[in-house]
Short mmCIF file of C-alpha atoms in Angstrom, two decimals:
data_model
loop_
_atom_site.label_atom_id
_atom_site.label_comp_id
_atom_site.label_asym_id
_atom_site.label_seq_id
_atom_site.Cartn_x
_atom_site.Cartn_y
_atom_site.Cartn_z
CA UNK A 1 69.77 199.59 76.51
CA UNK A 2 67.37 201.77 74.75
CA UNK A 3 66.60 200.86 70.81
CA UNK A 4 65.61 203.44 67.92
CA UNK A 5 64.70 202.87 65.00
CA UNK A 6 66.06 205.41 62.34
CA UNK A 7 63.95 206.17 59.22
CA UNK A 8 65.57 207.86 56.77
CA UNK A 9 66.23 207.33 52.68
CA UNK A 10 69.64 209.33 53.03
CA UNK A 11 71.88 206.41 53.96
CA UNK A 12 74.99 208.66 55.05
CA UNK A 13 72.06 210.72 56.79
CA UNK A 14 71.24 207.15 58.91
CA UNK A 15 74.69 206.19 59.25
CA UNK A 16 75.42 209.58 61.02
CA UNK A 17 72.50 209.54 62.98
CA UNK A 18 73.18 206.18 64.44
CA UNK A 19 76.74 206.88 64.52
CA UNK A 20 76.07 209.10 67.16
CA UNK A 21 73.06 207.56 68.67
CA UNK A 22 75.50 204.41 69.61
CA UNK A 23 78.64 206.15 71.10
CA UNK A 24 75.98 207.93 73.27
CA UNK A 25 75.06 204.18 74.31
CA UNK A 26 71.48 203.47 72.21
CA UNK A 27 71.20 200.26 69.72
CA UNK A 28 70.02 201.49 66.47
CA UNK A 29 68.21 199.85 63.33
CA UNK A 30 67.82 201.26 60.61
CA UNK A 31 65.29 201.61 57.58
CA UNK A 32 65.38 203.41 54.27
CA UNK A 33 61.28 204.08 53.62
CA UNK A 34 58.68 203.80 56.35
CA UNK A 35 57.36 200.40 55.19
CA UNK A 36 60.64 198.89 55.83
CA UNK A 37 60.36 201.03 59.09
CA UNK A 38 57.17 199.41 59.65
CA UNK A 39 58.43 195.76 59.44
CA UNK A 40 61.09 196.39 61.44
CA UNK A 41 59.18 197.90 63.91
CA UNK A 42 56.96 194.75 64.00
CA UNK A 43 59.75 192.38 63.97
CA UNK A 44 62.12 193.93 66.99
CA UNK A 45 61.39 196.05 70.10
CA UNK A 46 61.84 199.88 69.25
CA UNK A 47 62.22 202.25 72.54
CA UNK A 48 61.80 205.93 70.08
CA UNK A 49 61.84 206.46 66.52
CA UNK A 50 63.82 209.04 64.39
CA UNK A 51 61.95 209.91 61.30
CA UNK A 52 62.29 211.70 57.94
CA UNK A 53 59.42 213.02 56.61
CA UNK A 54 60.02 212.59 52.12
CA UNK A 55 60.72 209.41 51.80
CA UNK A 56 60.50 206.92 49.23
CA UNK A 57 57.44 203.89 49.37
CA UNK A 58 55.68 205.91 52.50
CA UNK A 59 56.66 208.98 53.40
CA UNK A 60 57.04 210.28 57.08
CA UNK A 61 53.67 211.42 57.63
CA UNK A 62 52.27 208.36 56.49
CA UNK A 63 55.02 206.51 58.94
CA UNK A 64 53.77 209.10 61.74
CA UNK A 65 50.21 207.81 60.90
CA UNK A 66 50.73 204.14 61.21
CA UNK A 67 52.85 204.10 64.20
CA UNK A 68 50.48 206.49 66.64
CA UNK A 69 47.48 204.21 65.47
CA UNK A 70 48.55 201.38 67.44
CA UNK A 71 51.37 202.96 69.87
CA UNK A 72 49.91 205.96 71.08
CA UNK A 73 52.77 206.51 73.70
CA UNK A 74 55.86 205.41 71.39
CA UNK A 75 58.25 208.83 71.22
CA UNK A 76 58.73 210.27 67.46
CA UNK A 77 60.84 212.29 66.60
CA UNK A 78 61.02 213.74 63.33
CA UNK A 79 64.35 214.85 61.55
CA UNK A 80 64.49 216.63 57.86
CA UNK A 81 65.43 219.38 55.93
CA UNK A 82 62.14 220.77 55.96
CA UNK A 83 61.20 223.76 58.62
CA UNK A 84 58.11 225.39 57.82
CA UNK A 85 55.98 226.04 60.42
CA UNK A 86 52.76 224.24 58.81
CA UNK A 87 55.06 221.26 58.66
CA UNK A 88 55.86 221.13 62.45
CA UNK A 89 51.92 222.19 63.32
CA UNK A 90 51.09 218.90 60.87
CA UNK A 91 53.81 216.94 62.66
CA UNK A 92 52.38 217.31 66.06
CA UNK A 93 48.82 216.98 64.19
CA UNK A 94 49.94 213.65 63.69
CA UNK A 95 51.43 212.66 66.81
CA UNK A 96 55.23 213.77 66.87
CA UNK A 97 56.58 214.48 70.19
CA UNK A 98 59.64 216.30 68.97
CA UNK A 99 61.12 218.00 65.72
CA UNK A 100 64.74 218.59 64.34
CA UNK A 101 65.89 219.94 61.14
CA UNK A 102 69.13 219.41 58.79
CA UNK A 103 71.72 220.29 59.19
CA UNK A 104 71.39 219.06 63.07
CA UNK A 105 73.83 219.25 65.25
CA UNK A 106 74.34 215.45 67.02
CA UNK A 107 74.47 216.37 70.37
CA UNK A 108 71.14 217.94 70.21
CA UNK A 109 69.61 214.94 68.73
CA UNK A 110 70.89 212.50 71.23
CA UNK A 111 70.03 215.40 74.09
CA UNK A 112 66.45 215.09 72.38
CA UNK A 113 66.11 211.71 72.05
CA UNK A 114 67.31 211.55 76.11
CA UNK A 115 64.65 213.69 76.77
CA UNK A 116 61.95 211.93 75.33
CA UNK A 117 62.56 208.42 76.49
CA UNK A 118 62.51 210.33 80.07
CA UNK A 119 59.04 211.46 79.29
CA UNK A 120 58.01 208.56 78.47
CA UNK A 121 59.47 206.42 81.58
CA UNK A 122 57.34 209.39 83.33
CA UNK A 123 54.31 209.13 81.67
CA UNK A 124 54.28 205.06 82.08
CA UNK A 125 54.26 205.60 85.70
CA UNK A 126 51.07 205.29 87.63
CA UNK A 127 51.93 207.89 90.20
CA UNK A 128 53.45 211.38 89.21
CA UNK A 129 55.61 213.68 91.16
CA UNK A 130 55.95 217.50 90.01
CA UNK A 131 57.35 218.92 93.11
CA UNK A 132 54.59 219.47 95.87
CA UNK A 133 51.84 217.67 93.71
CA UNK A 134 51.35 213.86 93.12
CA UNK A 135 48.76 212.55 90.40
CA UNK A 136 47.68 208.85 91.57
CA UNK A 137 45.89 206.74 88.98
CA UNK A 138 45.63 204.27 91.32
CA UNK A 139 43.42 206.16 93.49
CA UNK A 140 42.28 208.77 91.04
CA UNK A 141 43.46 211.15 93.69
CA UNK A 142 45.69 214.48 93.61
CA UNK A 143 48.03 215.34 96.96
CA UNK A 144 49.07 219.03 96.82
CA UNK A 145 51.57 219.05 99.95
CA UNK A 146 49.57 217.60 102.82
CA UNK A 147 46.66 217.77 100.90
CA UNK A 148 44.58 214.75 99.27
CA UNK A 149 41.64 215.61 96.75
CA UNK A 150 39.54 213.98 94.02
CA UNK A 151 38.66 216.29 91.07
CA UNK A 152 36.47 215.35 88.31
CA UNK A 153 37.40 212.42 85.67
CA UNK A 154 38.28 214.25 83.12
CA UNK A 155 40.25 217.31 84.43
CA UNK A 156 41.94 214.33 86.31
CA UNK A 157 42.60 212.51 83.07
CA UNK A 158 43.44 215.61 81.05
CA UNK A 159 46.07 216.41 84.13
CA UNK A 160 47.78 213.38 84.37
CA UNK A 161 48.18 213.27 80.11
CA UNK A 162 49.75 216.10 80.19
CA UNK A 163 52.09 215.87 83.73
CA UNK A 164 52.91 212.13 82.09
CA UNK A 165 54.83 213.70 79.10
CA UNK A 166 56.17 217.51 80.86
CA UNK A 167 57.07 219.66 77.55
CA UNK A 168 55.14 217.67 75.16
CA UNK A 169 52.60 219.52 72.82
CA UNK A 170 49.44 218.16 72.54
CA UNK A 171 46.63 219.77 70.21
CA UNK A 172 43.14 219.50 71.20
CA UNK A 173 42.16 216.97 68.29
CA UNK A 174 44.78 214.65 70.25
CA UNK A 175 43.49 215.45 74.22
CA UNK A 176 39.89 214.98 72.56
CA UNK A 177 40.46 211.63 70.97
CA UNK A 178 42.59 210.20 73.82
CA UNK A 179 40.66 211.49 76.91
CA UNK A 180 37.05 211.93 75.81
CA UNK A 181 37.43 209.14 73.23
CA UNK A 182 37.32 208.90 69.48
CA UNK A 183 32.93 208.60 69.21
CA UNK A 184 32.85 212.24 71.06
CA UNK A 185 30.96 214.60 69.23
CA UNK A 186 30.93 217.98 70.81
CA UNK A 187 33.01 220.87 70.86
CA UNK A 188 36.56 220.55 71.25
CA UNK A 189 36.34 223.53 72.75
CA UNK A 190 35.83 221.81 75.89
CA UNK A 191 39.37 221.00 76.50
CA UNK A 192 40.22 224.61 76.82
CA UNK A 193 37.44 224.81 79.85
CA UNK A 194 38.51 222.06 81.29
CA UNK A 195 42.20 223.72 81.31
CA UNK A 196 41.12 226.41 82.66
CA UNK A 197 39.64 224.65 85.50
CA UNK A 198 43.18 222.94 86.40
CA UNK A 199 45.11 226.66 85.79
CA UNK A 200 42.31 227.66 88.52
CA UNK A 201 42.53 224.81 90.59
CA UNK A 202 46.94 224.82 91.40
CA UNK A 203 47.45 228.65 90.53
CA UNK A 204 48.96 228.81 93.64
CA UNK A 205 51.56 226.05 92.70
CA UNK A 206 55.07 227.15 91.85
CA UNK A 207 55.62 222.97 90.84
CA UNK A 208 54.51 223.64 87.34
CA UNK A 209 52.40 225.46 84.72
CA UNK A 210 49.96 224.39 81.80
CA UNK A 211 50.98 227.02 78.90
CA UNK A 212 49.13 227.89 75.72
CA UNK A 213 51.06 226.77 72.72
CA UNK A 214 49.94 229.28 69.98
CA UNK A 215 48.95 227.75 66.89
CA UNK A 216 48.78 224.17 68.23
CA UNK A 217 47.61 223.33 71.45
CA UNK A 218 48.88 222.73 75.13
CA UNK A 219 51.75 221.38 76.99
CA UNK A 220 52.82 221.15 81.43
CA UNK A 221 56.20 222.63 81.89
CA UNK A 222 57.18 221.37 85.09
CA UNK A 223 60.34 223.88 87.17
CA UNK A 224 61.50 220.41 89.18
#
């Protein structure tokens, strides 16, 4: 049974929250300021974690921050009353996967938080299906129906980050540090040729699509 950790200094706003989240069948802890977050997080094994951003001690960002440094695949989700879009652009700056704002509507969230523990079963995997197309890490190999082809490292790498987490944003500071590596020092610029390599490479694939995410970055959207 899936555990999240809910951060939050509202406590009626965390007793909702993992209200909910347990009749839909999740164990919840919860925290009132992302240090306490922090040592919970350290103490028990968290599956996703459902953030506010103002907080007392550390604040969300901060929270954000902490967590991606040393879990760079644990789902966030961020929930507050704030819904600027600078805010969300900074959220997924920092490493959110998802974003909610109050009032929220509880079947949304626990449709949300669903949804991102099934992206990140996905992106554990070493072998991805999107339809026609499987992405082997063990062989470093793409099949596209009958089909079996290497493409270069990174486009491979860039592919499979992306197909790992279908629907997840990811802005180029983030593809940069976690596919060329955090010493890189050219353009970032490079991620956007390299995408349009793989839009060139499986334009002919109905099984998914890389899109453009205005103002922050890329994501797959897979039809399966």
């Amino acid at each position: 049974m899936p555990t999240i950790l809910v951060a939050d200094d509202d406590a009626n706003i965390r007793e909702l929250v993992c209200l909910f989240l347990r009749n839909d069948g999740f164990d919840t802890l919860e925290a009132a300021d992302g240090k306490e977050a922090l040592a919970l997080f350290a103490a028990k094994h968290v599956d996703l974690v459902v953030l506010d951003i103002m907080m007392p001690v550390m604040d969300g960002w901060t929270l954000c921050r902490e967590l991606r440094r040393g879990n760079p695949d644990l789902p966030l989700l961020i929930l507050t009353a704030k819904g600027e879009t600078w805010e969300k652009v900074k959220g997924f700056q920092l490493g959110t996967d998802d974003y909610l704002t109050k009032p929220f509507d509880p079947l949304e969230l626990a449709v949300r938080v669903r949804a991102l523990l099934k992206r990140y079963r996905i992106g554990s995997a070493q072998i991805i299906r999107l339809g026609s197309v499987t992405i082997n890490r063990l062989t470093y190999k793409v099949t596209k129906g009958t089909e079996a082809f290497s493409i270069p490292l990174k486009e491979f790498e860039l592919l499979y980050k992306l197909a790992g987490t279908p629907g997840q944003i990811y802005t180029r500071g983030q593809l940069i540090d976690q596919i060329w590596g955090l010493d890189y020092t050219g353009d970032d610029r490079t991620v956007d040729v390299h995408i349009k390599r793989l839009r060139e490479r499986f334009e002919d694939t109905p099984d998914f699509r890389i899109e453009t995410v205005r103002g922050l970055g890329y994501r797959l959207e897979a039809d399966a």
